[in-house]
């Protein structure tokens, strides 16, 4: 998955992840771990054990950036979807990009229903799933998986910074 970093880099941006946190519902998931891959902090890895088959799974993706005046985070992107419908219809490009990032999960493939068992993603960059309107700035990404009208399954929070490669090269030249 390191290829994603180079694709993003060729577009002129890279991401440094500062915090990556997962909160799971113990009725559905056990042995969850969410880690930032050191030393560069540009990719993430996650692992979990799904305790039961899931026939219907909804998701909410939200992206927020700091308001220049107040520095408080303001939401710029919010989308709710049903996983099986997105996988079946393949109409929402932003969601397909996110799900494509998660598609290689060891011996499991993203399909419906999700079968109980061990799921793992390694060295994934979240850059491919960011909305194109982001510019160099910190951002907050929240991703919620839920069973409609039943319960939340997992909440993922990523606090990171998007850097413009050209600006970063100029900063380095200035101090070298």
mmCIF file of C-alpha atoms in Angstrom:
data_model
loop_
_atom_site.group_PDB
_atom_site.id
_atom_site.type_symbol
_atom_site.label_atom_id
_atom_site.label_comp_id
_atom_site.label_asym_id
_atom_site.label_seq_id
_atom_site.Cartn_x
_atom_site.Cartn_y
_atom_site.Cartn_z
ATOM 1 C CA UNK A 1 0.000 0.000 0.000
ATOM 2 C CA UNK A 2 3.004 2.355 0.045
ATOM 3 C CA UNK A 3 2.078 3.081 -3.581
ATOM 4 C CA UNK A 4 -0.740 5.347 -2.332
ATOM 5 C CA UNK A 5 1.809 7.650 -0.708
ATOM 6 C CA UNK A 6 3.694 8.017 -3.975
ATOM 7 C CA UNK A 7 0.483 8.702 -5.927
ATOM 8 C CA UNK A 8 -0.407 11.436 -3.463
ATOM 9 C CA UNK A 9 3.149 12.749 -3.561
ATOM 10 C CA UNK A 10 2.992 13.005 -7.356
ATOM 11 C CA UNK A 11 -0.141 15.138 -6.940
ATOM 12 C CA UNK A 12 1.891 17.492 -4.764
ATOM 13 C CA UNK A 13 0.645 16.570 -1.281
ATOM 14 C CA UNK A 14 1.514 14.311 1.619
ATOM 15 C CA UNK A 15 -0.144 13.624 4.960
ATOM 16 C CA UNK A 16 1.332 13.246 8.434
ATOM 17 C CA UNK A 17 -1.005 11.491 10.880
ATOM 18 C CA UNK A 18 -0.837 12.887 14.415
ATOM 19 C CA UNK A 19 -3.550 10.807 16.113
ATOM 20 C CA UNK A 20 -5.449 7.670 15.085
ATOM 21 C CA UNK A 21 -8.044 6.327 17.468
ATOM 22 C CA UNK A 22 -10.623 3.528 17.172
ATOM 23 C CA UNK A 23 -13.494 2.918 19.537
ATOM 24 C CA UNK A 24 -15.419 -0.342 19.085
ATOM 25 C CA UNK A 25 -18.675 -1.803 20.310
ATOM 26 C CA UNK A 26 -17.634 -4.977 22.226
ATOM 27 C CA UNK A 27 -20.876 -6.706 21.169
ATOM 28 C CA UNK A 28 -19.596 -6.764 17.575
ATOM 29 C CA UNK A 29 -15.796 -6.359 17.649
ATOM 30 C CA UNK A 30 -12.958 -7.663 19.804
ATOM 31 C CA UNK A 31 -9.170 -7.350 19.691
ATOM 32 C CA UNK A 32 -9.202 -4.033 17.828
ATOM 33 C CA UNK A 33 -6.015 -2.056 17.294
ATOM 34 C CA UNK A 34 -5.412 1.145 15.372
ATOM 35 C CA UNK A 35 -1.829 2.278 14.826
ATOM 36 C CA UNK A 36 0.092 4.995 13.060
ATOM 37 C CA UNK A 37 2.993 3.479 11.114
ATOM 38 C CA UNK A 38 6.253 5.025 12.344
ATOM 39 C CA UNK A 39 8.707 6.604 11.683
ATOM 40 C CA UNK A 40 7.134 8.832 9.012
ATOM 41 C CA UNK A 41 3.533 8.739 10.332
ATOM 42 C CA UNK A 42 2.131 8.836 6.800
ATOM 43 C CA UNK A 43 0.199 5.565 6.842
ATOM 44 C CA UNK A 44 -2.045 3.694 9.258
ATOM 45 C CA UNK A 45 -2.691 0.053 10.113
ATOM 46 C CA UNK A 46 -5.714 -1.478 11.830
ATOM 47 C CA UNK A 47 -6.812 -4.906 12.934
ATOM 48 C CA UNK A 48 -9.996 -6.304 14.450
ATOM 49 C CA UNK A 49 -12.007 -9.450 14.990
ATOM 50 C CA UNK A 50 -15.646 -9.241 13.907
ATOM 51 C CA UNK A 51 -17.637 -11.500 16.245
ATOM 52 C CA UNK A 52 -20.728 -11.993 14.065
ATOM 53 C CA UNK A 53 -21.858 -11.711 10.457
ATOM 54 C CA UNK A 54 -23.152 -8.275 9.527
ATOM 55 C CA UNK A 55 -25.789 -8.112 6.785
ATOM 56 C CA UNK A 56 -26.405 -4.352 6.776
ATOM 57 C CA UNK A 57 -23.735 -1.797 7.661
ATOM 58 C CA UNK A 58 -24.037 1.951 7.399
ATOM 59 C CA UNK A 59 -21.254 4.474 7.427
ATOM 60 C CA UNK A 60 -20.759 8.170 8.024
ATOM 61 C CA UNK A 61 -17.635 10.018 6.868
ATOM 62 C CA UNK A 62 -16.987 13.556 8.113
ATOM 63 C CA UNK A 63 -14.034 15.825 7.374
ATOM 64 C CA UNK A 64 -13.391 19.039 9.296
ATOM 65 C CA UNK A 65 -10.760 21.763 9.016
ATOM 66 C CA UNK A 66 -9.897 24.628 11.386
ATOM 67 C CA UNK A 67 -11.817 27.847 10.892
ATOM 68 C CA UNK A 68 -9.151 30.507 10.153
ATOM 69 C CA UNK A 69 -10.777 32.998 12.557
ATOM 70 C CA UNK A 70 -11.677 30.812 15.521
ATOM 71 C CA UNK A 71 -9.300 27.852 15.004
ATOM 72 C CA UNK A 72 -12.200 25.558 15.985
ATOM 73 C CA UNK A 73 -12.825 22.704 13.565
ATOM 74 C CA UNK A 74 -15.663 23.246 11.099
ATOM 75 C CA UNK A 75 -17.156 20.433 9.068
ATOM 76 C CA UNK A 76 -16.687 20.651 5.283
ATOM 77 C CA UNK A 77 -17.692 17.141 4.211
ATOM 78 C CA UNK A 78 -20.380 14.824 5.582
ATOM 79 C CA UNK A 79 -21.724 11.777 3.790
ATOM 80 C CA UNK A 80 -23.876 8.897 5.060
ATOM 81 C CA UNK A 81 -24.112 5.653 3.107
ATOM 82 C CA UNK A 82 -25.096 1.997 3.234
ATOM 83 C CA UNK A 83 -22.056 -0.195 2.519
ATOM 84 C CA UNK A 84 -23.730 -2.952 0.504
ATOM 85 C CA UNK A 85 -25.560 -0.455 -1.697
ATOM 86 C CA UNK A 86 -22.330 1.441 -2.480
ATOM 87 C CA UNK A 87 -20.475 -1.788 -3.259
ATOM 88 C CA UNK A 88 -23.330 -3.030 -5.443
ATOM 89 C CA UNK A 89 -24.032 0.194 -7.388
ATOM 90 C CA UNK A 90 -20.503 1.711 -7.520
ATOM 91 C CA UNK A 91 -21.903 5.205 -8.120
ATOM 92 C CA UNK A 92 -20.255 7.293 -5.382
ATOM 93 C CA UNK A 93 -16.641 7.814 -6.407
ATOM 94 C CA UNK A 94 -15.456 9.283 -3.067
ATOM 95 C CA UNK A 95 -16.857 6.300 -1.180
ATOM 96 C CA UNK A 96 -15.521 3.803 -3.699
ATOM 97 C CA UNK A 97 -12.049 5.352 -3.185
ATOM 98 C CA UNK A 98 -12.359 4.950 0.584
ATOM 99 C CA UNK A 99 -13.567 1.380 0.307
ATOM 100 C CA UNK A 100 -10.860 0.580 -2.254
ATOM 101 C CA UNK A 101 -8.281 1.642 0.354
ATOM 102 C CA UNK A 102 -9.808 -0.898 2.728
ATOM 103 C CA UNK A 103 -10.363 -3.632 0.153
ATOM 104 C CA UNK A 104 -7.148 -5.532 0.835
ATOM 105 C CA UNK A 105 -7.820 -6.938 4.295
ATOM 106 C CA UNK A 106 -5.615 -9.978 4.457
ATOM 107 C CA UNK A 107 -7.635 -13.059 3.554
ATOM 108 C CA UNK A 108 -10.966 -11.177 3.652
ATOM 109 C CA UNK A 109 -12.467 -9.089 0.859
ATOM 110 C CA UNK A 110 -14.940 -6.261 1.290
ATOM 111 C CA UNK A 111 -18.310 -7.729 0.283
ATOM 112 C CA UNK A 112 -21.755 -8.155 1.747
ATOM 113 C CA UNK A 113 -22.575 -9.607 4.114
ATOM 114 C CA UNK A 114 -19.432 -9.027 6.146
ATOM 115 C CA UNK A 115 -18.488 -12.368 7.618
ATOM 116 C CA UNK A 116 -17.275 -12.861 11.159
ATOM 117 C CA UNK A 117 -13.535 -13.237 11.476
ATOM 118 C CA UNK A 118 -10.215 -11.445 11.487
ATOM 119 C CA UNK A 119 -9.776 -8.256 9.388
ATOM 120 C CA UNK A 120 -6.542 -6.371 8.919
ATOM 121 C CA UNK A 121 -5.362 -3.396 6.840
ATOM 122 C CA UNK A 122 -1.710 -2.382 6.734
ATOM 123 C CA UNK A 123 0.140 0.734 5.585
ATOM 124 C CA UNK A 124 -2.947 2.478 4.210
ATOM 125 C CA UNK A 125 -2.831 6.165 3.416
ATOM 126 C CA UNK A 126 -6.063 8.032 3.984
ATOM 127 C CA UNK A 127 -5.145 10.566 1.335
ATOM 128 C CA UNK A 128 -7.059 8.840 -1.445
ATOM 129 C CA UNK A 129 -10.273 9.173 0.514
ATOM 130 C CA UNK A 130 -10.039 12.884 1.272
ATOM 131 C CA UNK A 131 -12.303 15.316 -0.535
ATOM 132 C CA UNK A 132 -10.416 17.242 -3.254
ATOM 133 C CA UNK A 133 -11.245 20.629 -1.724
ATOM 134 C CA UNK A 134 -8.670 20.237 1.063
ATOM 135 C CA UNK A 135 -5.594 22.440 0.945
ATOM 136 C CA UNK A 136 -2.522 22.493 3.169
ATOM 137 C CA UNK A 137 -3.924 22.478 6.690
ATOM 138 C CA UNK A 138 -4.671 20.277 9.669
ATOM 139 C CA UNK A 139 -7.839 18.220 9.342
ATOM 140 C CA UNK A 140 -10.013 15.883 11.348
ATOM 141 C CA UNK A 141 -11.528 12.780 9.747
ATOM 142 C CA UNK A 142 -14.214 10.793 11.559
ATOM 143 C CA UNK A 143 -15.571 7.541 10.223
ATOM 144 C CA UNK A 144 -18.492 5.816 11.942
ATOM 145 C CA UNK A 145 -19.698 2.297 11.103
ATOM 146 C CA UNK A 146 -23.169 1.459 12.418
ATOM 147 C CA UNK A 147 -25.967 -1.068 12.096
ATOM 148 C CA UNK A 148 -29.034 0.991 11.123
ATOM 149 C CA UNK A 149 -31.550 1.264 13.965
ATOM 150 C CA UNK A 150 -29.466 -1.152 16.056
ATOM 151 C CA UNK A 151 -26.138 0.182 17.352
ATOM 152 C CA UNK A 152 -22.843 1.827 16.479
ATOM 153 C CA UNK A 153 -20.189 -0.752 15.564
ATOM 154 C CA UNK A 154 -16.985 1.297 15.352
ATOM 155 C CA UNK A 155 -15.861 4.938 15.475
ATOM 156 C CA UNK A 156 -12.565 5.968 13.885
ATOM 157 C CA UNK A 157 -10.949 9.366 14.410
ATOM 158 C CA UNK A 158 -7.904 10.595 12.517
ATOM 159 C CA UNK A 159 -6.236 13.920 13.253
ATOM 160 C CA UNK A 160 -3.641 14.735 10.614
ATOM 161 C CA UNK A 161 -2.021 17.489 8.585
ATOM 162 C CA UNK A 162 -2.039 17.792 4.802
ATOM 163 C CA UNK A 163 1.182 19.338 3.462
ATOM 164 C CA UNK A 164 1.781 20.880 0.050
ATOM 165 C CA UNK A 165 4.976 19.284 -1.285
ATOM 166 C CA UNK A 166 6.116 22.443 -3.124
ATOM 167 C CA UNK A 167 5.737 24.583 0.008
ATOM 168 C CA UNK A 168 7.562 21.964 2.064
ATOM 169 C CA UNK A 169 10.491 21.921 -0.401
ATOM 170 C CA UNK A 170 10.674 25.743 -0.219
ATOM 171 C CA UNK A 171 10.688 25.638 3.590
ATOM 172 C CA UNK A 172 13.570 23.134 3.561
ATOM 173 C CA UNK A 173 15.577 25.220 1.082
ATOM 174 C CA UNK A 174 15.099 28.285 3.268
ATOM 175 C CA UNK A 175 16.657 26.572 6.304
ATOM 176 C CA UNK A 176 19.419 24.616 4.553
#
